[in-house]
């Protein structure tokens, strides 16, 4: 049976070119980058080259790049590290953040900390003025994501960073879903911290970066060896680091080409949805200001009892891999915290699916998705109790 993968915001396959770059460091150049012999030195050179490549791409200095195990660790590290260094208790964020930020902010309560949530706009963005209003003398950090992983909304980071600068508050952004899709430069966006993850950009899983601007208050919260200038202990994942740098390089080189491809696929998808569903569906994002690869949609006439998990299962049976809400939370049947917080009622939120496109998706994939979606939705809607 045909399988069509539309879940690239959850993860992407490893690009062959990335695998080729990693291979020598999985086999013959297996040295520990901290060892003081030639094998260690080979690994160290590869790590430092990768660090330079990544720093160059985001407009940073190599020493401002810390390798981590991925987006989750980078988010944890930015938040916990600043709270620890400043002794201040409040983190200003939004209820639409990924759980890597939300749960970290919530966990601060155990030590007397306090997450402060800025109410988002219905299109999923955060208003910079509301950030300014939320800042107090106890604010340690503002943490707001670039692209939302569920609906693809894009936060106005530049304007938010100006507010943070005015108040002298460090600004962290989770750019896991934006890097390689839209331009990310730490100076242009005014970021003090940034999180990224390789597996969303055709790199390997389990490797990411925390960018940290020089002289920003921060203390390590994870202890171990002296790696990463004593900021993150642990033997360096050399093949992963090489893979991340290669994946990022390719993603940025090919970004415009991919953006054009996504635009074409997206317009085919939307015109197909219009034809098949008319006003029976809605897109859960501002269509003009949305990440190129994510389309989150809901069906509006499916009834109170519509089961979103069943929708996913039915599509899976037809060979279509999509997601409802974030893949990190699938398995729970609660409505997604993102859709809930942009004001969708449970009925509409329950029928939502996130279609996240990848560079290898084709127009045929879109047509297949549309054909199966029509069959599944009409079948499920006709069976749903009307209450
Ligand atoms: C916005 C965002 N932040 C953080 C993460 C977590 O990244 P990782 O899987 O590398 O820990 C994800 C993954 O779904 C994400 O989409």
PDB file of C-alpha atoms and ligand atoms in Angstrom, residues 9-10 69-73 75 97-101 145 147-149 174-177 195-200 206-208 326-328 354, ligand 1:
ATOM      1  CA  UNK A   9       6.998  18.840  11.844  1.00  0.00           C
ATOM      2  CA  UNK A  10       7.244  15.716  14.028  1.00  0.00           C
ATOM      3  CA  UNK A  69      20.759  16.499  22.829  1.00  0.00           C
ATOM      4  CA  UNK A  70      18.053  18.446  20.957  1.00  0.00           C
ATOM      5  CA  UNK A  71      15.343  21.062  21.217  1.00  0.00           C
ATOM      6  CA  UNK A  72      14.015  19.878  24.570  1.00  0.00           C
ATOM      7  CA  UNK A  73      17.362  20.096  26.316  1.00  0.00           C
ATOM      8  CA  UNK A  75      14.805  24.895  25.964  1.00  0.00           C
ATOM      9  CA  UNK A  97       4.730  27.063  23.480  1.00  0.00           C
ATOM     10  CA  UNK A  98       5.962  23.514  22.976  1.00  0.00           C
ATOM     11  CA  UNK A  99       5.852  21.400  26.128  1.00  0.00           C
ATOM     12  CA  UNK A 100       9.655  21.605  26.292  1.00  0.00           C
ATOM     13  CA  UNK A 101       9.161  25.247  27.306  1.00  0.00           C
ATOM     14  CA  UNK A 145       8.851  30.436  20.014  1.00  0.00           C
ATOM     15  CA  UNK A 147       7.148  29.154  14.483  1.00  0.00           C
ATOM     16  CA  UNK A 148       4.428  27.275  16.331  1.00  0.00           C
ATOM     17  CA  UNK A 149       4.791  23.527  15.790  1.00  0.00           C
ATOM     18  CA  UNK A 174      12.623  28.067  20.340  1.00  0.00           C
ATOM     19  CA  UNK A 175      13.400  28.088  16.614  1.00  0.00           C
ATOM     20  CA  UNK A 176      13.070  24.311  16.203  1.00  0.00           C
ATOM     21  CA  UNK A 177      10.312  24.713  13.579  1.00  0.00           C
ATOM     22  CA  UNK A 195      17.106  26.389  20.489  1.00  0.00           C
ATOM     23  CA  UNK A 196      17.425  24.183  17.418  1.00  0.00           C
ATOM     24  CA  UNK A 197      17.147  20.490  16.675  1.00  0.00           C
ATOM     25  CA  UNK A 198      18.631  18.469  13.795  1.00  0.00           C
ATOM     26  CA  UNK A 199      15.859  15.929  13.260  1.00  0.00           C
ATOM     27  CA  UNK A 200      13.376  18.533  11.980  1.00  0.00           C
ATOM     28  CA  UNK A 206      19.279  13.371  19.516  1.00  0.00           C
ATOM     29  CA  UNK A 207      21.380  16.400  18.622  1.00  0.00           C
ATOM     30  CA  UNK A 208      20.671  20.120  18.871  1.00  0.00           C
ATOM     31  CA  UNK A 326       1.859  17.786  18.424  1.00  0.00           C
ATOM     32  CA  UNK A 327       3.316  14.324  17.929  1.00  0.00           C
ATOM     33  CA  UNK A 328       5.025  14.666  21.302  1.00  0.00           C
ATOM     34  CA  UNK A 354      -1.774  18.999  11.074  1.00  0.00           C
TER      35      UNK A 354
HETATM   36  C1  LIG B   1       8.790  23.767  18.669  1.00  0.00           C
HETATM   37  C2  LIG B   1       9.480  22.556  19.205  1.00  0.00           C
HETATM   38  N1  LIG B   1      10.309  22.685  20.247  1.00  0.00           N
HETATM   39  C3  LIG B   1      10.977  21.647  20.774  1.00  0.00           C
HETATM   40  C4  LIG B   1      10.807  20.381  20.257  1.00  0.00           C
HETATM   41  C5  LIG B   1      11.570  19.252  20.861  1.00  0.00           C
HETATM   42  O1  LIG B   1      12.726  18.999  20.095  1.00  0.00           O
HETATM   43  P1  LIG B   1      13.529  17.629  20.304  1.00  0.00           P
HETATM   44  O2  LIG B   1      12.658  16.552  19.743  1.00  0.00           O
HETATM   45  O3  LIG B   1      14.783  17.825  19.518  1.00  0.00           O
HETATM   46  O4  LIG B   1      13.786  17.483  21.750  1.00  0.00           O
HETATM   47  C6  LIG B   1       9.923  20.181  19.182  1.00  0.00           C
HETATM   48  C7  LIG B   1       9.660  18.820  18.673  1.00  0.00           C
HETATM   49  O5  LIG B   1       8.533  18.451  18.363  1.00  0.00           O
HETATM   50  C8  LIG B   1       9.251  21.301  18.632  1.00  0.00           C
HETATM   51  O6  LIG B   1       8.421  21.178  17.603  1.00  0.00           O
END
